[in-house]
Amino acid sequence: MTLTQPASNAPQKTARTVGRGYQSVALMLLISLVMLGGICSRLAYLQLVEGDRNRQLADNNRIRLIPKQPERGTIRDRKGKVLAVSRLSHSVYLWPLAQKKAEWNQTFKRLAQLLKIPESYLQKRIEQAGYNSPYLIRVMRSISPAQVTALSEYASELEGVQVEPEAVRYYPNGDLAAHVLGYTGEMSDQDLERYKAKGYRLGDVIGQMGIEAAYEDLLRGEWGGQQVEVDGMGQVVRVLGRKQTQAGKSINMTLDLDVQKAAEAALGDRKGAIVAIDPNNGAVLAMVSRPAFDPNLFSGRISDAQWKRLQSEDHPFVNRSLQGFPPASTFKIVTTTAALESGKFSPDTVLQTYPSLTIGGIEFGDWNRAGFGPLNFVGALAWSSDTFFYQVAMGIGDKTLIQWTRRFGFGRKTGIELSSEESPGLVPDDAWKRKEVGEGWFLGDTVNMSIGQGFLQTSPLQVAVMFAVAANGGYLVKPHLLKDNEDSKNWREPLNLKPETIRILQEGLREVVSSGTGTALNVPNLPPVAGKSGTAEDFGRKSHTWFGAYAPANKPEIIVVAFGENSGGGGGSVAAPMVRQVLEAYFHPHKKPTKQAEVEQVLTD
C-alpha cells in the first residue's frame, strides 16, 4: 500500500491568509475598548459634572422631609380664661415623589371620594408644589375620626397619601368675640409672597384677621420636623435628623369674658355693635359686632357652599365696632366742648330753644317738634335739644367745630391693634366737600354736624374714646387689646380742657340718666350712671340708635357704647337697655341679667 499525496484542491496556507484570525480578535478588542471608554467617560461625566444633581435626585427618592407645625400660642382673657387654644386633630398629606405623575390620577379619584372634595383641588395642590417636591403637602385639615378610619382601610389604593396628627385652632366659645379674635387658615398665594421672607411655606397656617393676625409673630411658634429615609414602598427605614418645634407664646387680652358674654347677649341678633372700655387707660373689656361668624369653621377646609353662605349674610366679617356711622346726638359732647373752649359761650349760657330754626332757607327741626324752652348746657345735654346746638354751631363756626372734632380723635384710626380692619371715619370740611360733592361748605353743614348728622362718620370705638374724655377728666385714651402694661399714663394724652368744661360735660351726662333721655339706666341696682343717647337718620331706611354711658359717674371704671344699625326707634329706648345689661353684668357678675323686654317695660310705665 503506497502513500498518496493530498489532492490538488486541498487548502493551502498562503501569505494572504496568515494572521486573519488575529485580526478579528483585534477588532473585537478595539470595539470593547471604545465602548469601555464611552462608559468610563459617561461615568466620569455623571460623577464629576452631574454628580451633585444626581445625588439630589436620588436623595429625593429616598429621603422624605416631614415638617411639623408648632402649637399656636393660647389666647386668654384678662382673668386667664381661654378664648382660643390648639387641640390635636389629623391632617391629610400627599408625598409627590411616591408616584409618577400619571399614576396620581387614580389616587386623586379615590381620595376625593373619601374626603368629599374635588379631584381638581388635589391636583392643583400637588402641581403648585411640583411632582418632584420632597415635602409633604397638606390637602385637608381637621378630618373626622370616620375619615381617618376610611383612609386607613383604603391605604393600599392611596400610595403617597399620609395621615398625620396636627394641632388645629379651637375656639371654645364659638362665635363669641369672633371679630376680635379673628381666625386662622392656610395662606393664599398672595400671603406667601408677603410672608416667605419670614420662612413661611405653601400650606402654612396663619392668622387671617383680628388678634390672630395682629399678633401672628408671637402666636405662631417655630416649625420643626423630621428628615427620614424611606424604602421603595415609602416605609421609614431610619430617622436622619430631627428638629423640635417651638410652641408660640400665649397672650392675655384686656377682654373680660363675662362682660363680653353680657354684651353679646345684649346685642342679640340685631345688626350693630357694642364696645366696652376702661375710661382710664383704654383697655378694651368687650367688643361685639353682629352679624358674626364661627371661627372654628376655618380650622378645617371650608366648603364653597359655606363660604358663599357667609358672604351673603350681610357682611359678617366686617367688624362694625370699627366702622364709621353718623354718631347722632352723642356727638353733642364735642359740640359742647368746642363751644366752651372757644370762649364764645360761657358755662352760664342760656339759650331759648324752638320747634325748629330756618337756616339758609332750610328748616331744621328739634327732635320733639316743640322745643324745650330756655336751656343751659347741662339741660341741653340732658334733653338733647337740637335747636340749642344749632345756635351754638352758628356761633362758633365750622372751623372751630371741625378742629375740636379732630382733637377728639375722629377722622383717624384709634391706634388699636386691629388697624387693618379699622376705618378712620370721616371728618368733612370745605376741601373734602368740594372734591367729593362738587360744592362748597354751607352753614347748614355746620348745623347738621353739630348734632352728629350730615357727612360725619365715627365708629363705636371712637365714640367710646369720646366718652372717656368726659369720664376721666379730659384725657384722650388709646384703645388696646393686649394686657401688658396697665399703667394709665402710657395710654392717654391730655386735651388740656378747662375745669369748667369738664364739669359741664360730667353734670350734663349725669342728668341725661337721672332725668333726661337715658332714664333706663337710672336704676337702684347700678351705681350712678352718666351717658348720652343718639338717634341718626338714614334716609330711606330705619334710623340708627346709639347710647353711651360710664359708671360710677363720680369715679368711672367702665364705658359702654351700644349701636343698633338701622334698628329703628330711639337711642334711649333701643340702645340704652343694651348698655344696662352690660353694666349689670360688670357690677353684678353673678346675678341674672335684666332682659331687654323688662327694661323696655320700665320705659313705658
mmCIF file of C-alpha atoms in Angstrom, residues 267-451:
data_model
loop_
_atom_site.group_PDB
_atom_site.id
_atom_site.type_symbol
_atom_site.label_atom_id
_atom_site.label_comp_id
_atom_site.label_asym_id
_atom_site.label_seq_id
_atom_site.Cartn_x
_atom_site.Cartn_y
_atom_site.Cartn_z
ATOM 1 C CA LEU A 267 -76.972 92.883 71.236
ATOM 2 C CA GLY A 268 -78.616 89.558 70.414
ATOM 3 C CA ASP A 269 -79.482 89.089 66.758
ATOM 4 C CA ARG A 270 -79.551 92.802 65.982
ATOM 5 C CA LYS A 271 -77.161 94.216 63.437
ATOM 6 C CA GLY A 272 -74.780 96.575 65.209
ATOM 7 C CA ALA A 273 -72.017 96.728 67.784
ATOM 8 C CA ILE A 274 -71.264 97.108 71.486
ATOM 9 C CA VAL A 275 -67.929 98.319 72.863
ATOM 10 C CA ALA A 276 -66.823 98.474 76.490
ATOM 11 C CA ILE A 277 -63.537 100.092 77.543
ATOM 12 C CA ASP A 278 -61.740 101.214 80.666
ATOM 13 C CA PRO A 279 -62.024 105.031 80.547
ATOM 14 C CA ASN A 280 -58.735 105.486 82.393
ATOM 15 C CA ASN A 281 -56.389 103.575 80.100
ATOM 16 C CA GLY A 282 -58.366 102.489 77.012
ATOM 17 C CA ALA A 283 -58.255 98.744 77.753
ATOM 18 C CA VAL A 284 -60.994 97.067 75.705
ATOM 19 C CA LEU A 285 -63.195 94.986 78.012
ATOM 20 C CA ALA A 286 -65.671 93.854 75.344
ATOM 21 C CA MET A 287 -66.146 94.287 71.620
ATOM 22 C CA VAL A 288 -69.141 92.800 69.806
ATOM 23 C CA SER A 289 -70.211 93.030 66.185
ATOM 24 C CA ARG A 290 -73.249 91.447 64.537
ATOM 25 C CA PRO A 291 -73.741 89.541 62.356
ATOM 26 C CA ALA A 292 -70.778 87.338 63.236
ATOM 27 C CA PHE A 293 -69.240 84.005 62.213
ATOM 28 C CA ASP A 294 -67.837 80.907 63.908
ATOM 29 C CA PRO A 295 -64.016 80.934 63.524
ATOM 30 C CA ASN A 296 -63.941 77.157 64.093
ATOM 31 C CA LEU A 297 -65.204 76.771 60.513
ATOM 32 C CA PHE A 298 -61.781 77.777 59.250
ATOM 33 C CA SER A 299 -59.861 75.213 61.299
ATOM 34 C CA GLY A 300 -60.797 72.657 58.637
ATOM 35 C CA ARG A 301 -61.393 73.040 54.928
ATOM 36 C CA ILE A 302 -64.368 75.325 54.423
ATOM 37 C CA SER A 303 -66.569 74.284 51.512
ATOM 38 C CA ASP A 304 -67.519 76.586 48.654
ATOM 39 C CA ALA A 305 -71.146 76.415 49.793
ATOM 40 C CA GLN A 306 -70.236 77.506 53.338
ATOM 41 C CA TRP A 307 -68.097 80.340 52.012
ATOM 42 C CA LYS A 308 -70.854 81.634 49.734
ATOM 43 C CA ARG A 309 -73.343 81.472 52.587
ATOM 44 C CA LEU A 310 -71.039 83.542 54.803
ATOM 45 C CA GLN A 311 -70.565 86.082 52.050
ATOM 46 C CA SER A 312 -74.303 86.523 51.575
ATOM 47 C CA GLU A 313 -75.199 87.083 55.238
ATOM 48 C CA ASP A 314 -74.844 90.866 55.298
ATOM 49 C CA HIS A 315 -71.052 91.069 55.637
ATOM 50 C CA PRO A 316 -70.447 89.006 58.789
ATOM 51 C CA PHE A 317 -66.662 89.544 58.570
ATOM 52 C CA VAL A 318 -66.985 93.329 58.938
ATOM 53 C CA ASN A 319 -66.232 94.486 62.470
ATOM 54 C CA ARG A 320 -68.899 97.146 62.926
ATOM 55 C CA SER A 321 -67.225 98.329 66.132
ATOM 56 C CA LEU A 322 -64.520 99.789 63.892
ATOM 57 C CA GLN A 323 -66.640 101.148 61.023
ATOM 58 C CA GLY A 324 -67.971 104.656 60.558
ATOM 59 C CA PHE A 325 -71.608 105.728 61.052
ATOM 60 C CA PRO A 326 -73.254 109.099 61.879
ATOM 61 C CA PRO A 327 -72.824 109.431 65.677
ATOM 62 C CA ALA A 328 -76.077 111.402 66.149
ATOM 63 C CA SER A 329 -76.582 113.281 69.411
ATOM 64 C CA THR A 330 -73.771 111.511 71.270
ATOM 65 C CA PHE A 331 -71.593 113.966 69.324
ATOM 66 C CA LYS A 332 -73.043 116.877 71.318
ATOM 67 C CA ILE A 333 -70.206 116.144 73.764
ATOM 68 C CA VAL A 334 -67.784 117.514 71.154
ATOM 69 C CA THR A 335 -70.019 120.475 70.248
ATOM 70 C CA THR A 336 -70.308 121.442 73.924
ATOM 71 C CA THR A 337 -66.539 121.211 74.365
ATOM 72 C CA ALA A 338 -65.856 123.275 71.254
ATOM 73 C CA ALA A 339 -68.287 125.987 72.389
ATOM 74 C CA LEU A 340 -66.904 126.307 75.922
ATOM 75 C CA GLU A 341 -63.232 126.043 74.930
ATOM 76 C CA SER A 342 -63.643 128.628 72.151
ATOM 77 C CA GLY A 343 -64.622 131.276 74.699
ATOM 78 C CA LYS A 344 -67.610 132.303 72.589
ATOM 79 C CA PHE A 345 -70.005 130.702 75.078
ATOM 80 C CA SER A 346 -69.717 130.758 78.863
ATOM 81 C CA PRO A 347 -70.659 127.907 81.223
ATOM 82 C CA ASP A 348 -73.629 130.027 82.319
ATOM 83 C CA THR A 349 -75.028 130.443 78.799
ATOM 84 C CA VAL A 350 -78.811 130.036 78.486
ATOM 85 C CA LEU A 351 -80.421 129.817 75.043
ATOM 86 C CA GLN A 352 -84.061 129.720 74.038
ATOM 87 C CA THR A 353 -84.934 126.521 72.169
ATOM 88 C CA TYR A 354 -87.591 126.239 69.445
ATOM 89 C CA PRO A 355 -89.623 123.681 67.495
ATOM 90 C CA SER A 356 -87.358 124.495 64.530
ATOM 91 C CA LEU A 357 -84.956 127.042 63.052
ATOM 92 C CA THR A 358 -84.797 128.150 59.428
ATOM 93 C CA ILE A 359 -81.191 128.390 58.232
ATOM 94 C CA GLY A 360 -80.277 129.221 54.657
ATOM 95 C CA GLY A 361 -83.857 128.719 53.605
ATOM 96 C CA ILE A 362 -83.974 125.202 55.084
ATOM 97 C CA GLU A 363 -85.985 124.289 58.181
ATOM 98 C CA PHE A 364 -84.047 122.384 60.860
ATOM 99 C CA GLY A 365 -86.388 120.964 63.482
ATOM 100 C CA ASP A 366 -85.938 119.851 67.072
ATOM 101 C CA TRP A 367 -86.442 116.141 67.678
ATOM 102 C CA ASN A 368 -89.515 116.668 69.899
ATOM 103 C CA ARG A 369 -91.097 119.080 67.363
ATOM 104 C CA ALA A 370 -91.913 121.504 70.206
ATOM 105 C CA GLY A 371 -88.687 122.827 71.679
ATOM 106 C CA PHE A 372 -87.752 122.803 75.369
ATOM 107 C CA GLY A 373 -87.880 126.490 76.309
ATOM 108 C CA PRO A 374 -84.768 128.141 77.764
ATOM 109 C CA LEU A 375 -81.884 125.728 78.499
ATOM 110 C CA ASN A 376 -78.285 125.903 79.672
ATOM 111 C CA PHE A 377 -75.596 123.448 78.504
ATOM 112 C CA VAL A 378 -76.421 120.890 81.201
ATOM 113 C CA GLY A 379 -80.118 120.937 80.334
ATOM 114 C CA ALA A 380 -79.396 120.883 76.599
ATOM 115 C CA LEU A 381 -77.334 117.709 77.035
ATOM 116 C CA ALA A 382 -79.939 116.138 79.325
ATOM 117 C CA TRP A 383 -82.776 116.687 76.860
ATOM 118 C CA SER A 384 -80.630 116.571 73.739
ATOM 119 C CA SER A 385 -82.110 119.773 72.323
ATOM 120 C CA ASP A 386 -81.202 120.120 68.646
ATOM 121 C CA THR A 387 -82.110 123.803 68.260
ATOM 122 C CA PHE A 388 -79.854 124.673 71.237
ATOM 123 C CA PHE A 389 -76.850 123.153 69.477
ATOM 124 C CA TYR A 390 -77.822 124.652 66.095
ATOM 125 C CA GLN A 391 -77.374 128.065 67.688
ATOM 126 C CA VAL A 392 -74.075 127.016 69.278
ATOM 127 C CA ALA A 393 -72.779 125.777 65.921
ATOM 128 C CA MET A 394 -73.632 129.047 64.203
ATOM 129 C CA GLY A 395 -71.858 130.904 66.999
ATOM 130 C CA ILE A 396 -68.547 129.027 66.842
ATOM 131 C CA GLY A 397 -68.415 128.307 63.104
ATOM 132 C CA ASP A 398 -67.278 125.300 61.126
ATOM 133 C CA LYS A 399 -63.516 125.694 61.618
ATOM 134 C CA THR A 400 -63.702 125.581 65.423
ATOM 135 C CA LEU A 401 -66.130 122.659 65.398
ATOM 136 C CA ILE A 402 -64.011 120.672 62.913
ATOM 137 C CA GLN A 403 -60.824 121.440 64.857
ATOM 138 C CA TRP A 404 -62.255 120.022 68.087
ATOM 139 C CA THR A 405 -63.755 117.055 66.276
ATOM 140 C CA ARG A 406 -60.266 116.079 65.170
ATOM 141 C CA ARG A 407 -58.790 116.752 68.615
ATOM 142 C CA PHE A 408 -61.183 114.134 69.982
ATOM 143 C CA GLY A 409 -59.578 111.603 67.633
ATOM 144 C CA PHE A 410 -62.246 111.485 64.938
ATOM 145 C CA GLY A 411 -61.095 111.196 61.341
ATOM 146 C CA ARG A 412 -58.128 108.971 62.196
ATOM 147 C CA LYS A 413 -57.564 105.457 63.481
ATOM 148 C CA THR A 414 -57.596 104.984 67.237
ATOM 149 C CA GLY A 415 -54.342 103.016 67.423
ATOM 150 C CA ILE A 416 -55.943 99.706 68.381
ATOM 151 C CA GLU A 417 -54.065 96.638 67.161
ATOM 152 C CA LEU A 418 -56.747 95.811 64.572
ATOM 153 C CA SER A 419 -55.536 98.606 62.308
ATOM 154 C CA SER A 420 -56.062 96.737 59.043
ATOM 155 C CA GLU A 421 -59.758 96.322 59.854
ATOM 156 C CA GLU A 422 -60.376 99.791 61.303
ATOM 157 C CA SER A 423 -61.876 102.700 59.419
ATOM 158 C CA PRO A 424 -60.636 106.202 60.297
ATOM 159 C CA GLY A 425 -64.164 107.514 59.837
ATOM 160 C CA LEU A 426 -64.707 110.912 58.242
ATOM 161 C CA VAL A 427 -64.463 114.496 59.440
ATOM 162 C CA PRO A 428 -65.697 116.510 56.460
ATOM 163 C CA ASP A 429 -64.613 120.054 55.648
ATOM 164 C CA ASP A 430 -64.836 122.516 52.764
ATOM 165 C CA ALA A 431 -61.971 120.926 50.785
ATOM 166 C CA TRP A 432 -63.412 117.421 51.163
ATOM 167 C CA LYS A 433 -66.899 118.528 50.144
ATOM 168 C CA ARG A 434 -65.659 120.373 47.051
ATOM 169 C CA LYS A 435 -63.740 117.298 45.948
ATOM 170 C CA GLU A 436 -66.367 114.666 46.739
ATOM 171 C CA VAL A 437 -69.655 116.537 46.309
ATOM 172 C CA GLY A 438 -68.662 119.290 43.935
ATOM 173 C CA GLU A 439 -69.822 122.230 46.058
ATOM 174 C CA GLY A 440 -68.557 124.298 48.968
ATOM 175 C CA TRP A 441 -69.375 124.140 52.674
ATOM 176 C CA PHE A 442 -72.655 125.731 53.794
ATOM 177 C CA LEU A 443 -73.811 126.916 57.208
ATOM 178 C CA GLY A 444 -76.350 124.104 57.111
ATOM 179 C CA ASP A 445 -73.454 121.612 57.009
ATOM 180 C CA THR A 446 -72.084 123.051 60.241
ATOM 181 C CA VAL A 447 -75.531 122.915 61.853
ATOM 182 C CA ASN A 448 -76.015 119.289 60.783
ATOM 183 C CA MET A 449 -72.581 118.318 62.034
ATOM 184 C CA SER A 450 -73.219 119.873 65.462
ATOM 185 C CA ILE A 451 -75.789 117.152 66.234
#
